[in-house]
Amino acid sequence: MNEISQATHTQVVHNIDKEKYAQGLQKDTYLIIGALALLVIIEGYVVYTILSYAGPAVSAGIRGLYILFFLLVIGIETIGYWEVRKSLKQHMYELKYYE
Amino acid sequence: MTEQMTESTGLVKSLRPYHVWALGVGIVLVGEYMGWNFTIAKGGVLGSLFAMLVAGTMYIMISLCASELGSSTKLAGGPYDWARLFIGPGAAASVGLAVYMEYIALQAADAIVVAFIAQEIWPDLQVFPITLLVIATLTFINYRGVVAALTLNFFMTAIAFLAIIVFFFSGTFGVFEMNPERLFQGALPNGLIGLFAALQFGPWFFLGIEGAAMCAEECKQPSRAVPLGQQAGMITLLVGAAMTLFVCTMLIDSSVPAEGLGVSVYPLFEAAQASGIYLLIALLALGTLLTCLSSANGCVCDSSRSWFALSRDHFVSPWFSSVHPKYQTPYKAVIFTMPIAIAFAFSGYLDQVITFSIVSGLLCYVLIPFSLIRFRKLFPMNSSKVRPFISPLQPWIAWFAMAIAIVIMSTLFWGYRYNLLFALAFYLIAYFYFHNRHKKYIKHFDWGKEMGWPNPSHHDTKE
């Protein structure tokens, strides 16, 4: 069963324009990296500025909650979007993503 | 554009990642132009920031669940179909109805706001006919075709988002004066209780992004378009929310909860007015109008797909499941959004309508991650046919998202307890009604035939 699927996969890979697929994946990768960079810079700047001006109104423990959720936002989204790229790379030939 | 038809009764498969982005962001961006600022009234600047981060965390996890489920199932019903396949008919119908109500209530609210904006510009106009005109026009656009409707959404959403970016960077680079002292003055006017009370309006920043996956059945490559477009949408909203919060709190006073930013109807537009730059005022006015229109437009698309899916499975009359022979749209379900939206719009209780929309959304946010947990249990294999996109950190983030959704729902007790109880009772009745109704149509579910998948791990195939 595995051999059949391997053979089909190889046949699909032979029938497609590899350069076009590499370019398509590269464009998607730029989009992912750009979006993540924008997220980290803007979100980081806003959270830092607001906490540095308004933060003293709450205790250090509560400020820690802000930092925890900020890290969760950045961390989960980064891992999640990078997984999207991984899945694009893994299935692009088989599912003909860039036709 | 090449349009590949599935079968004579199927929906057209022509959407790309940017359409998914436009659908998701188009529906939600309105919440960043108005509504989010109720977090300020409850919890001040720090309450709003906390609500944004907590709700943002929940929505990232929900959108990752939705990306995996949407790219796997590739069905138009979205949360409804996921619950139908992986939980059961009663939950499915409740979720389908919740999605329908969430979007249609939002559409009604958007149409009313567009009418109010039009009346402010041209005082001779009446709100009633303008609201009707907006609802009828958007219904017609969606009737004619999903590509046209979502391409229109793409441009409207892009302009509205660009307006926020231009406004933020103008302030950051000193084009107009910002007042950072306002951040401290309005930091926490209601104390720690306000910090948690603000959570109930946190969903405003992101409410509806899960709907981006609902166009999966109409995507050319759903396993690429849904995760790529939806996560881009999620980042757009996170960035937009942070920029909006930043400029509005710097420009509008929020030290007294019952005045200023906390009760502003159009906070971004008012912040632009406070900047005193004519170009920015015009840009943000345009953004406010376009974002309401794109939200209402996306809501027609999503609510009709949910109704179409309910109809296709006999939860409501199968008459609604017809696909237009020429435009390949679920035209009867699209047209049916109109009388319901009009009924909501003229109920006269805009805030109640919006709260009902939020409770409906929160119900979905409990059941979407639960659908994913069940999906992982039923189909643990990671083949490209079953699961082309594997969401990371599961099932931990699914459980965490459910916990946050329940916490946010419980905060609605501060001020909206009757709305919450009414909505929960409504969906409970719907659960039992549809569960009983579905018994008539119970059948053996063939995973291979219906989904092209192998049988689930413990082969419980009764639908």
Coordinates of C-alpha atoms in Angstrom, one line a residue:
Chain A
M1 CA 0.0 0.0 0.0
N2 CA 2.8 2.3 0.9
E3 CA 4.7 1.5 -2.3
I4 CA 1.6 2.3 -4.4
S5 CA 1.1 5.7 -2.7
Q6 CA 4.9 6.4 -3.0
A7 CA 4.7 5.6 -6.7
T8 CA 1.6 7.8 -7.2
H9 CA 3.4 10.6 -5.3
T10 CA 6.5 10.3 -7.5
Q11 CA 4.3 10.3 -10.7
V12 CA 2.6 13.5 -9.5
V13 CA 5.9 15.2 -8.7
H14 CA 7.2 14.4 -12.2
N15 CA 4.2 15.9 -13.9
I16 CA 4.4 19.3 -12.3
D17 CA 6.4 22.5 -12.7
K18 CA 8.7 22.3 -9.7
E19 CA 10.0 25.9 -10.2
K20 CA 6.5 27.3 -10.1
Y21 CA 5.8 25.4 -6.9
A22 CA 9.0 26.5 -5.3
Q23 CA 8.1 30.1 -6.1
G24 CA 4.6 29.6 -4.8
L25 CA 5.9 28.2 -1.5
Q26 CA 8.4 31.0 -1.2
K27 CA 5.7 33.7 -1.6
D28 CA 3.6 32.0 1.1
T29 CA 6.7 31.8 3.3
Y30 CA 7.3 35.5 2.9
L31 CA 3.7 36.2 3.8
I32 CA 3.9 34.1 6.9
I33 CA 7.2 35.6 8.1
G34 CA 6.0 39.1 7.3
A35 CA 2.8 38.7 9.2
L36 CA 4.5 37.2 12.2
A37 CA 7.1 40.0 12.3
L38 CA 4.4 42.6 12.1
L39 CA 2.5 40.8 15.0
V40 CA 5.6 40.7 17.2
I41 CA 6.6 44.3 16.6
I42 CA 3.2 46.0 16.9
E43 CA 1.8 43.8 19.7
G44 CA 5.1 44.1 21.6
Y45 CA 5.3 47.8 21.2
V46 CA 1.7 48.4 22.3
V47 CA 1.8 46.1 25.3
Y48 CA 5.1 47.5 26.4
T49 CA 4.0 51.2 26.0
I50 CA 0.7 50.7 27.8
L51 CA 2.2 48.6 30.6
S52 CA 5.1 51.1 31.1
Y53 CA 2.6 54.0 31.6
A54 CA -0.4 52.3 33.2
G55 CA 1.2 49.2 34.7
P56 CA 2.0 50.8 38.1
A57 CA -1.8 50.9 38.8
V58 CA -1.7 47.2 39.4
S59 CA 0.4 44.8 41.4
A60 CA 3.5 43.0 39.9
G61 CA 1.5 39.7 40.0
I62 CA -1.2 41.1 37.7
R63 CA 1.4 42.6 35.4
G64 CA 2.8 39.1 35.2
L65 CA -0.6 37.9 33.8
Y66 CA -0.3 40.4 31.0
I67 CA 3.1 39.2 30.1
L68 CA 1.9 35.6 30.3
F69 CA -1.0 36.2 27.9
F70 CA 1.2 38.3 25.6
L71 CA 3.6 35.4 25.3
L72 CA 0.8 33.0 24.7
V73 CA -0.5 35.1 21.9
I74 CA 2.8 35.4 20.2
G75 CA 4.0 31.9 20.9
I76 CA 0.9 30.0 19.9
E77 CA 0.3 32.1 16.7
T78 CA 4.0 31.7 15.7
I79 CA 3.9 27.9 16.2
G80 CA 0.5 27.7 14.5
Y81 CA 1.4 29.7 11.4
W82 CA 4.7 27.9 11.0
E83 CA 2.8 24.6 11.1
V84 CA 0.7 26.0 8.2
R85 CA 3.9 26.5 6.2
K86 CA 5.0 22.9 7.1
S87 CA 1.7 21.5 5.8
L88 CA 2.0 23.6 2.6
K89 CA 5.5 22.2 1.9
Q90 CA 4.4 18.7 2.8
H91 CA 1.3 18.4 0.6
M92 CA 1.9 21.0 -2.2
Y93 CA 2.7 18.4 -4.9
E94 CA 0.2 15.9 -3.9
L95 CA -2.7 18.3 -3.6
K96 CA -1.5 20.6 -6.4
Y97 CA -1.6 23.8 -4.4
Y98 CA 0.0 26.1 -7.0
E99 CA -1.8 25.1 -10.2
Chain B
M1 CA -11.0 33.2 -13.2
T2 CA -11.1 29.5 -13.7
E3 CA -14.1 28.0 -12.0
Q4 CA -14.1 24.3 -11.4
M5 CA -17.6 22.8 -10.9
T6 CA -18.1 19.9 -8.6
E7 CA -21.4 18.3 -9.5
S8 CA -24.7 19.7 -10.9
T9 CA -26.0 20.5 -7.4
G10 CA -22.7 21.5 -5.8
L11 CA -21.3 24.8 -4.9
V12 CA -18.7 26.4 -7.2
K13 CA -15.1 25.9 -6.1
S14 CA -13.3 29.1 -6.9
L15 CA -12.1 30.9 -3.7
R16 CA -8.5 31.6 -2.8
P17 CA -6.7 32.4 0.4
Y18 CA -7.3 36.1 0.1
H19 CA -11.1 35.4 -0.1
V20 CA -10.8 33.5 3.1
W21 CA -8.9 36.4 4.7
A22 CA -11.6 38.8 3.4
L23 CA -14.4 36.8 4.7
G24 CA -12.9 36.4 8.2
V25 CA -11.5 39.9 8.7
G26 CA -14.4 41.5 6.8
I27 CA -16.9 40.2 9.4
V28 CA -14.8 41.1 12.4
L29 CA -13.0 44.3 11.7
V30 CA -16.2 46.3 12.5
G31 CA -15.6 45.3 16.1
E32 CA -12.4 47.3 16.1
Y33 CA -14.1 50.3 14.7
M34 CA -16.9 50.2 17.3
G35 CA -18.0 48.1 20.2
W36 CA -14.6 47.0 21.6
N37 CA -14.5 50.3 23.6
F38 CA -17.1 48.9 26.0
T39 CA -14.1 47.1 27.6
I40 CA -12.9 50.6 28.5
A41 CA -16.2 51.4 30.2
K42 CA -15.8 48.3 32.4
G43 CA -12.1 48.1 33.1
G44 CA -10.3 51.2 31.8
V45 CA -7.2 51.0 29.7
L46 CA -5.7 48.0 31.6
G47 CA -9.1 46.2 31.5
S48 CA -9.2 46.6 27.8
L49 CA -5.7 45.4 27.2
F50 CA -6.3 42.4 29.4
A51 CA -9.5 41.6 27.5
M52 CA -7.7 42.0 24.2
L53 CA -4.9 39.6 25.2
V54 CA -7.2 37.0 26.9
A55 CA -9.7 37.0 24.1
G56 CA -6.9 37.1 21.5
T57 CA -5.4 33.9 23.0
M58 CA -8.7 32.2 22.9
Y59 CA -9.4 33.2 19.3
I60 CA -5.9 32.1 18.1
M61 CA -6.6 28.6 19.6
I62 CA -10.2 28.6 18.1
S63 CA -8.9 29.6 14.7
L64 CA -6.3 26.9 14.7
C65 CA -8.9 24.3 15.6
A66 CA -11.2 25.8 12.8
S67 CA -8.3 25.7 10.3
E68 CA -7.7 22.0 11.0
L69 CA -11.4 21.1 11.0
G70 CA -12.2 23.3 7.9
S71 CA -9.3 22.0 5.8
S72 CA -10.2 18.4 6.7
T73 CA -13.9 18.4 6.2
K74 CA -14.1 21.0 3.4
L75 CA -17.8 21.6 4.1
A76 CA -19.9 24.7 3.9
G77 CA -21.5 24.4 7.3
G78 CA -18.3 25.0 9.3
P79 CA -18.9 24.6 13.0
Y80 CA -22.3 22.9 12.3
D81 CA -20.7 20.3 10.1
W82 CA -17.9 19.6 12.6
A83 CA -20.3 19.1 15.4
R84 CA -22.5 16.9 13.2
L85 CA -19.6 14.7 12.2
F86 CA -17.8 14.5 15.5
I87 CA -20.2 15.2 18.3
G88 CA -23.9 14.4 17.4
P89 CA -27.1 15.8 15.8
G90 CA -28.4 17.7 18.8
A91 CA -25.1 19.6 19.3
A92 CA -24.8 20.1 15.6
A93 CA -28.2 21.7 15.2
S94 CA -27.6 23.9 18.2
V95 CA -24.3 25.1 16.8
G96 CA -25.7 25.5 13.3
L97 CA -28.5 27.7 14.7
A98 CA -26.0 29.5 17.0
V99 CA -23.8 30.4 14.0
Y100 CA -26.8 31.4 12.0
M101 CA -28.1 33.7 14.8
E102 CA -24.6 35.0 15.6
Y103 CA -24.1 36.2 12.0
I104 CA -27.6 37.3 11.2
A105 CA -27.8 39.4 14.4
L106 CA -24.5 41.0 13.6
Q107 CA -25.7 41.7 10.0
A108 CA -28.7 43.4 11.4
A109 CA -26.6 45.5 13.7
D110 CA -24.2 46.4 10.9
A111 CA -27.0 47.5 8.6
I112 CA -28.5 49.7 11.3
V113 CA -25.1 51.4 11.9
V114 CA -24.6 52.0 8.1
A115 CA -28.1 53.7 8.1
F116 CA -27.2 55.9 11.1
I117 CA -23.9 56.9 9.4
A118 CA -25.8 57.7 6.2
Q119 CA -28.2 59.8 8.2
E120 CA -25.4 61.7 9.9
I121 CA -24.0 62.6 6.5
W122 CA -27.4 63.3 4.9
P123 CA -29.8 64.3 7.8
D124 CA -32.9 64.1 5.5
L125 CA -32.5 60.3 5.1
Q126 CA -34.6 57.9 7.2
V127 CA -32.9 55.0 9.1
F128 CA -35.7 52.5 8.2
P129 CA -35.5 52.5 4.4
I130 CA -31.7 52.8 4.4
T131 CA -31.4 49.7 6.6
L132 CA -33.7 47.8 4.2
L133 CA -31.8 49.0 1.2
V134 CA -28.4 47.8 2.7
I135 CA -29.8 44.4 3.7
A136 CA -31.5 43.9 0.2
T137 CA -28.4 45.0 -1.7
L138 CA -26.0 42.7 0.1
T139 CA -28.5 39.8 -0.2
F140 CA -28.6 40.4 -4.0
I141 CA -24.8 40.5 -4.2
N142 CA -24.5 37.2 -2.3
Y143 CA -27.3 35.7 -4.5
R144 CA -25.4 36.5 -7.6
G145 CA -22.2 34.8 -6.6
V146 CA -19.7 34.1 -3.8
V147 CA -16.6 35.2 -5.8
A148 CA -18.1 38.7 -6.5
A149 CA -19.3 39.0 -2.9
L150 CA -16.0 38.1 -1.3
T151 CA -13.9 40.1 -3.8
L152 CA -15.9 43.1 -2.9
N153 CA -15.3 42.3 0.8
F154 CA -11.6 42.0 0.1
F155 CA -11.3 45.6 -1.2
M156 CA -13.6 47.1 1.5
T157 CA -11.7 45.3 4.3
A158 CA -8.3 46.2 2.9
I159 CA -9.2 49.9 2.8
A160 CA -10.6 49.8 6.3
F161 CA -7.6 48.0 7.7
L162 CA -5.2 50.3 5.8
A163 CA -7.0 53.2 7.4
I164 CA -6.1 51.8 10.9
I165 CA -2.5 51.3 9.9
V166 CA -2.1 54.8 8.5
F167 CA -3.7 56.3 11.6
F168 CA -1.5 54.3 14.0
F169 CA 1.8 55.1 12.2
S170 CA 0.8 58.8 11.8
G171 CA 0.5 59.0 15.6
T172 CA 3.6 56.9 16.3
F173 CA 5.7 59.0 13.9
G174 CA 4.5 62.3 15.3
V175 CA 2.1 63.6 12.6
F176 CA -0.3 64.5 15.4
E177 CA 0.2 64.7 19.1
M178 CA -0.5 61.7 21.3
N179 CA -1.2 62.0 25.1
P180 CA 0.5 59.1 26.9
E181 CA -0.6 60.5 30.3
R182 CA -4.1 59.4 29.4
L183 CA -3.0 55.8 29.7
F184 CA -2.3 56.2 33.4
Q185 CA -5.3 58.5 34.1
G186 CA -7.7 55.9 32.7
A187 CA -5.7 52.8 33.8
L188 CA -8.2 51.1 36.1
P189 CA -11.2 53.2 37.1
N190 CA -13.3 50.3 38.5
G191 CA -10.5 48.5 40.3
L192 CA -9.7 44.8 39.8
I193 CA -13.4 43.8 39.4
G194 CA -13.4 46.0 36.3
L195 CA -10.4 44.1 34.9
F196 CA -12.4 40.9 34.8
A197 CA -15.8 42.5 33.9
A198 CA -14.0 43.9 30.8
L199 CA -13.6 40.3 29.5
Q200 CA -17.2 40.1 28.5
F201 CA -16.6 42.6 25.7
G202 CA -13.2 41.2 24.7
P203 CA -14.7 39.0 21.9
W204 CA -15.6 42.2 20.1
F205 CA -12.0 42.5 18.8
F206 CA -12.3 39.1 17.1
L207 CA -15.9 37.9 17.1
G208 CA -16.6 35.8 14.0
I209 CA -13.1 35.0 12.7
E210 CA -14.0 31.3 12.9
G211 CA -16.4 31.9 10.1
A212 CA -13.5 32.2 7.6
A213 CA -13.4 28.4 7.5
M214 CA -17.0 28.3 6.4
C215 CA -16.1 28.9 2.7
A216 CA -14.0 25.8 2.7
E217 CA -16.5 24.0 0.4
E218 CA -16.2 26.8 -2.1
C219 CA -12.3 27.0 -2.0
K220 CA -10.2 25.8 -5.0
Q221 CA -7.6 24.3 -2.6
P222 CA -9.3 24.3 0.9
S223 CA -6.3 22.6 2.6
R224 CA -4.1 25.6 1.6
A225 CA -6.6 28.4 1.5
V226 CA -8.3 27.9 4.8
P227 CA -5.3 27.7 7.2
L228 CA -3.2 30.3 5.2
G229 CA -6.1 32.8 4.9
Q230 CA -7.5 32.2 8.4
Q231 CA -4.2 32.6 10.2
A232 CA -3.4 35.7 8.2
G233 CA -6.8 37.0 9.2
M234 CA -6.1 36.3 12.8
I235 CA -2.8 38.2 12.8
T236 CA -4.5 41.1 11.0
L237 CA -7.1 41.3 13.8
L238 CA -4.5 41.0 16.5
V239 CA -2.4 43.8 15.0
G240 CA -5.6 45.9 14.3
A241 CA -6.8 45.5 17.8
A242 CA -3.5 46.5 19.3
M243 CA -3.2 49.6 17.1
T244 CA -6.8 50.6 17.7
L245 CA -6.5 50.3 21.5
F246 CA -3.3 52.3 21.4
V247 CA -4.4 55.3 19.4
C248 CA -7.9 55.6 20.9
T249 CA -6.7 55.5 24.5
M250 CA -4.0 58.1 23.7
L251 CA -6.4 60.5 22.0
I252 CA -9.8 60.1 23.8
D253 CA -10.2 60.5 27.6
S254 CA -11.1 57.3 29.4
S255 CA -10.6 58.4 33.1
V256 CA -14.4 58.5 33.7
P257 CA -16.0 55.2 32.7
A258 CA -19.4 56.7 31.9
E259 CA -17.9 59.3 29.6
G260 CA -15.5 59.6 26.7
L261 CA -14.0 56.5 25.1
G262 CA -16.0 54.0 27.1
V263 CA -19.3 55.2 25.6
S264 CA -18.2 56.4 22.2
V265 CA -20.3 55.1 19.3
Y266 CA -17.5 55.4 16.7
P267 CA -14.2 55.4 18.8
L268 CA -11.8 55.3 15.9
F269 CA -13.6 58.0 14.0
E270 CA -13.7 60.1 17.2
A271 CA -10.0 59.5 17.8
A272 CA -9.3 60.7 14.2
Q273 CA -11.4 63.9 14.9
A274 CA -9.3 64.4 18.1
S275 CA -6.1 64.2 16.0
G276 CA -7.4 67.2 14.0
I277 CA -6.0 66.0 10.7
Y278 CA -8.7 66.3 8.0
L279 CA -7.3 63.5 5.8
L280 CA -7.3 61.1 8.7
I281 CA -10.8 62.1 9.7
A282 CA -12.0 61.4 6.1
L283 CA -10.1 58.1 6.0
L284 CA -11.5 56.8 9.2
A285 CA -15.0 57.9 8.3
L286 CA -14.7 55.9 5.1
G287 CA -13.2 53.0 7.0
T288 CA -16.1 53.0 9.5
L289 CA -18.6 52.8 6.7
L290 CA -16.8 50.2 4.6
T291 CA -16.1 47.9 7.6
C292 CA -19.9 47.9 8.5
L293 CA -20.7 47.0 4.9
S294 CA -18.1 44.3 4.6
S295 CA -19.1 42.8 8.0
A296 CA -22.8 42.7 6.9
N297 CA -21.7 41.2 3.6
G298 CA -19.7 38.5 5.2
C299 CA -22.5 37.7 7.6
V300 CA -24.9 37.1 4.7
C301 CA -22.4 34.7 3.3
D302 CA -21.8 32.8 6.5
S303 CA -25.3 32.7 7.9
S304 CA -26.7 31.5 4.6
R305 CA -24.1 28.7 4.4
S306 CA -25.0 27.6 7.9
W307 CA -28.7 27.5 7.0
F308 CA -27.9 25.7 3.8
A309 CA -26.0 23.0 5.7
L310 CA -28.9 22.6 8.3
S311 CA -31.3 22.3 5.4
R312 CA -29.1 19.8 3.5
D313 CA -29.3 17.5 6.5
H314 CA -33.1 17.9 7.1
F315 CA -32.7 19.9 10.3
V316 CA -34.8 22.6 8.6
S317 CA -36.9 22.3 5.4
P318 CA -34.8 20.7 2.6
W319 CA -36.3 23.4 0.3
F320 CA -33.5 25.8 1.4
S321 CA -30.8 23.5 0.2
S322 CA -31.2 24.3 -3.5
V323 CA -28.2 25.6 -5.4
H324 CA -28.8 28.2 -8.1
P325 CA -28.3 26.5 -11.6
K326 CA -26.4 29.5 -13.0
Y327 CA -24.6 31.2 -10.0
Q328 CA -23.9 28.1 -8.0
T329 CA -25.0 29.8 -4.8
P330 CA -27.4 28.5 -2.1
Y331 CA -29.8 31.2 -3.2
K332 CA -32.9 30.2 -1.2
A333 CA -30.8 30.2 2.0
V334 CA -29.3 33.5 1.0
I335 CA -32.7 35.1 0.3
F336 CA -34.0 33.7 3.6
T337 CA -31.4 35.8 5.6
M338 CA -33.3 38.9 4.5
P339 CA -36.5 38.6 6.5
I340 CA -34.7 37.4 9.6
A341 CA -32.2 40.2 9.5
I342 CA -35.0 42.7 9.0
A343 CA -36.8 41.3 12.0
F344 CA -33.7 41.6 14.1
A345 CA -33.0 45.1 12.8
F346 CA -36.4 46.4 13.7
S347 CA -36.8 44.7 17.0
G348 CA -35.5 48.0 18.5
Y349 CA -33.1 46.4 20.9
L350 CA -29.7 46.8 19.2
D351 CA -27.6 46.0 22.4
Q352 CA -29.8 42.9 23.1
V353 CA -29.3 41.8 19.5
I354 CA -25.5 42.2 19.8
T355 CA -25.4 40.4 23.2
F356 CA -27.4 37.5 21.7
S357 CA -24.8 37.4 18.9
I358 CA -21.9 37.2 21.5
V359 CA -23.6 34.4 23.5
S360 CA -24.2 32.5 20.3
G361 CA -20.6 32.9 19.4
L362 CA -19.3 31.8 22.8
L363 CA -21.5 28.7 22.6
C364 CA -19.7 27.9 19.3
Y365 CA -16.3 28.5 21.0
V366 CA -17.0 25.7 23.5
L367 CA -18.2 23.3 20.8
I368 CA -15.6 24.0 18.1
P369 CA -12.6 22.9 20.2
F370 CA -14.7 20.0 21.5
S371 CA -15.3 18.9 17.9
L372 CA -11.6 19.0 17.3
I373 CA -10.9 16.8 20.4
R374 CA -13.5 14.3 19.1
F375 CA -12.1 14.5 15.6
R376 CA -8.6 13.6 16.9
K377 CA -10.0 10.8 18.9
L378 CA -12.1 9.3 16.1
F379 CA -9.4 9.8 13.4
P380 CA -6.0 9.7 15.0
M381 CA -4.3 9.0 11.6
N382 CA -2.5 12.0 10.0
S383 CA -2.9 11.2 6.3
S384 CA -3.2 14.0 3.8
K385 CA -6.8 12.9 2.9
V386 CA -8.1 13.1 6.5
R387 CA -6.0 15.8 8.0
P388 CA -3.9 17.9 5.5
F389 CA -3.2 20.6 8.2
I390 CA -2.3 19.4 11.7
S391 CA -3.0 22.1 14.3
P392 CA -0.1 22.2 16.8
L393 CA -0.3 21.8 20.7
Q394 CA -3.5 19.8 20.6
P395 CA -5.5 18.8 22.5
W396 CA -4.1 21.2 25.2
I397 CA -5.1 24.4 23.4
A398 CA -8.5 23.0 22.6
W399 CA -9.2 22.5 26.3
F400 CA -7.7 25.9 27.2
A401 CA -9.9 27.6 24.6
M402 CA -13.0 26.0 26.0
A403 CA -12.0 27.1 29.5
I404 CA -11.5 30.7 28.4
A405 CA -14.8 30.7 26.5
I406 CA -16.7 29.5 29.6
V407 CA -14.9 32.1 31.8
I408 CA -15.9 34.9 29.3
M409 CA -19.4 33.6 29.1
S410 CA -19.7 33.7 33.0
T411 CA -18.6 37.3 33.0
L412 CA -21.8 38.2 31.1
F413 CA -23.5 37.8 34.5
W414 CA -22.3 41.3 35.2
G415 CA -25.1 43.2 33.4
Y416 CA -26.5 40.7 31.0
R417 CA -27.6 37.7 33.1
Y418 CA -31.1 37.6 31.6
N419 CA -29.7 37.7 28.1
L420 CA -27.3 34.9 29.0
L421 CA -30.0 32.7 30.6
F422 CA -32.5 33.4 27.7
A423 CA -29.9 32.4 25.1
L424 CA -28.8 29.3 26.9
A425 CA -32.5 28.2 27.4
F426 CA -33.1 28.9 23.7
Y427 CA -30.2 26.7 22.6
L428 CA -31.2 24.0 25.1
I429 CA -34.7 23.9 23.6
A430 CA -33.2 23.9 20.1
Y431 CA -31.0 20.9 21.1
F432 CA -33.9 18.7 22.2
Y433 CA -36.2 19.9 19.3
F434 CA -33.6 19.1 16.6
H435 CA -32.5 15.9 18.3
N436 CA -36.1 14.6 18.2
R437 CA -36.6 15.8 14.7
H438 CA -33.4 14.3 13.4
K439 CA -34.6 10.8 14.6
K440 CA -36.8 10.7 11.5
Y441 CA -33.8 11.0 9.2
I442 CA -31.4 8.8 11.1
K443 CA -29.3 6.7 8.7
H444 CA -26.1 4.7 8.5
F445 CA -23.2 7.1 8.0
D446 CA -20.8 6.0 5.4
W447 CA -17.5 7.8 6.1
G448 CA -16.0 6.5 2.9
K449 CA -18.8 7.7 0.7
E450 CA -19.6 11.0 2.4
M451 CA -16.1 12.1 3.3
G452 CA -13.7 9.8 1.4
W453 CA -12.2 8.8 4.7
P454 CA -11.6 5.4 6.3
N455 CA -13.9 4.3 9.2
P456 CA -13.2 6.0 12.6
S457 CA -11.1 4.2 15.2
H458 CA -13.9 2.7 17.1
H459 CA -16.4 2.7 14.2
D460 CA -19.4 4.3 15.8
T461 CA -21.1 5.1 12.5
K462 CA -24.6 6.1 13.6
E463 CA -25.2 9.7 12.7

